[in-house]
Amino acid sequence: MTWLAILAASAVCFAIKLLGHLVPEHWLAEPRVARTASLVTVGLLAALVGVQTVTTGQHVTLDARLPALAVAAVALALRAPFVVVVGLAAATAAGLRALAG
């Protein structure tokens, strides 16, 4: 049953992507549509980061991920290169986990 659900979800995702390619280009060039699409992308990414940072399963968990995200946000605000941002966040999480355990 699980494989059937996975195959059905895959087919739906493929169909949605195909429909996106069939939309006339002039519809997407409209400023309101472009602005909405960019805002939806930012909102979805922010929601994903939030959920992955403070949840484990169905429970809210405050662990080393939250300070690591804060360090990454500060590094990004200071315009650090992406590799440095990732390295600082990983080092922060690893250091806090080492101290805790």
Coordinates of C-alpha atoms in Angstrom, one line a residue:
M1 CA 0.0 0.0 0.0
T2 CA 2.9 2.4 0.8
W3 CA 4.4 1.9 -2.7
L4 CA 1.1 2.7 -4.3
A5 CA 0.9 5.9 -2.3
I6 CA 4.5 6.8 -3.3
L7 CA 3.8 6.1 -7.0
A8 CA 0.6 8.1 -6.9
A9 CA 2.3 11.1 -5.3
S10 CA 5.1 10.8 -7.8
A11 CA 2.6 10.8 -10.7
V12 CA 0.8 13.9 -9.2
C13 CA 4.1 15.8 -8.8
F14 CA 5.1 14.9 -12.4
A15 CA 1.7 16.1 -13.7
I16 CA 1.9 19.4 -11.8
K17 CA 5.4 20.0 -13.1
L18 CA 4.2 19.2 -16.7
L19 CA 1.3 21.6 -16.3
G20 CA 3.7 24.3 -15.2
H21 CA 5.6 23.9 -18.5
L22 CA 2.3 24.2 -20.4
V23 CA 1.3 27.6 -18.9
P24 CA 1.7 30.3 -21.5
E25 CA 4.8 32.4 -20.9
H26 CA 2.9 35.7 -21.0
W27 CA 0.9 34.7 -17.9
L28 CA 4.1 34.2 -15.9
A29 CA 5.6 37.6 -17.1
E30 CA 2.8 39.5 -15.4
P31 CA 4.4 41.4 -12.4
R32 CA 1.8 40.3 -9.9
V33 CA 2.3 36.6 -10.7
A34 CA 6.1 37.0 -10.6
R35 CA 6.0 38.8 -7.2
T36 CA 3.6 36.2 -5.8
A37 CA 5.8 33.3 -7.0
S38 CA 8.9 34.8 -5.4
L39 CA 7.1 35.4 -2.1
V40 CA 5.7 31.9 -2.0
T41 CA 9.2 30.5 -2.5
V42 CA 10.6 32.5 0.4
G43 CA 7.7 31.5 2.6
L44 CA 8.0 27.8 1.9
L45 CA 11.8 27.9 2.5
A46 CA 11.3 29.7 5.8
A47 CA 8.7 27.2 6.9
L48 CA 10.9 24.3 6.0
V49 CA 13.9 25.8 7.9
G50 CA 11.6 26.5 10.9
V51 CA 10.2 23.0 11.0
Q52 CA 13.5 21.2 10.5
T53 CA 15.2 23.4 13.2
V54 CA 12.8 23.1 16.1
T55 CA 10.9 19.8 15.6
T56 CA 11.7 16.1 16.0
G57 CA 8.9 14.0 14.7
Q58 CA 5.8 15.6 16.1
H59 CA 7.4 17.3 19.1
V60 CA 9.0 20.7 19.5
T61 CA 12.7 20.2 20.4
L62 CA 15.1 23.0 21.4
D63 CA 18.6 21.6 20.9
A64 CA 21.9 22.5 19.2
R65 CA 20.1 23.2 15.8
L66 CA 18.6 26.5 17.0
P67 CA 21.9 28.2 18.1
A68 CA 23.5 26.9 14.9
L69 CA 20.8 28.5 12.9
A70 CA 21.3 31.8 14.8
V71 CA 25.1 31.7 14.1
A72 CA 24.3 31.0 10.4
A73 CA 21.9 34.0 10.3
V74 CA 24.5 36.3 11.8
A75 CA 27.2 35.0 9.4
L76 CA 24.8 35.6 6.5
A77 CA 24.0 39.1 7.7
L78 CA 27.8 39.8 7.8
R79 CA 28.0 38.6 4.2
A80 CA 30.2 35.6 4.9
P81 CA 30.7 33.1 2.0
F82 CA 28.2 30.3 2.0
V83 CA 30.9 27.7 2.8
V84 CA 31.9 29.7 5.9
V85 CA 28.2 30.0 7.0
V86 CA 27.7 26.2 6.7
G87 CA 31.0 25.5 8.5
L88 CA 30.2 27.9 11.4
A89 CA 26.7 26.4 11.8
A90 CA 28.1 22.9 11.8
A91 CA 30.9 23.7 14.2
T92 CA 28.4 25.4 16.6
A93 CA 26.0 22.4 16.5
A94 CA 28.9 19.9 17.0
G95 CA 30.4 21.9 19.8
L96 CA 27.1 22.3 21.7
R97 CA 26.3 18.6 21.2
A98 CA 29.8 17.7 22.5
L99 CA 29.3 19.8 25.6
A100 CA 25.8 18.3 26.2
G101 CA 26.8 14.7 25.8

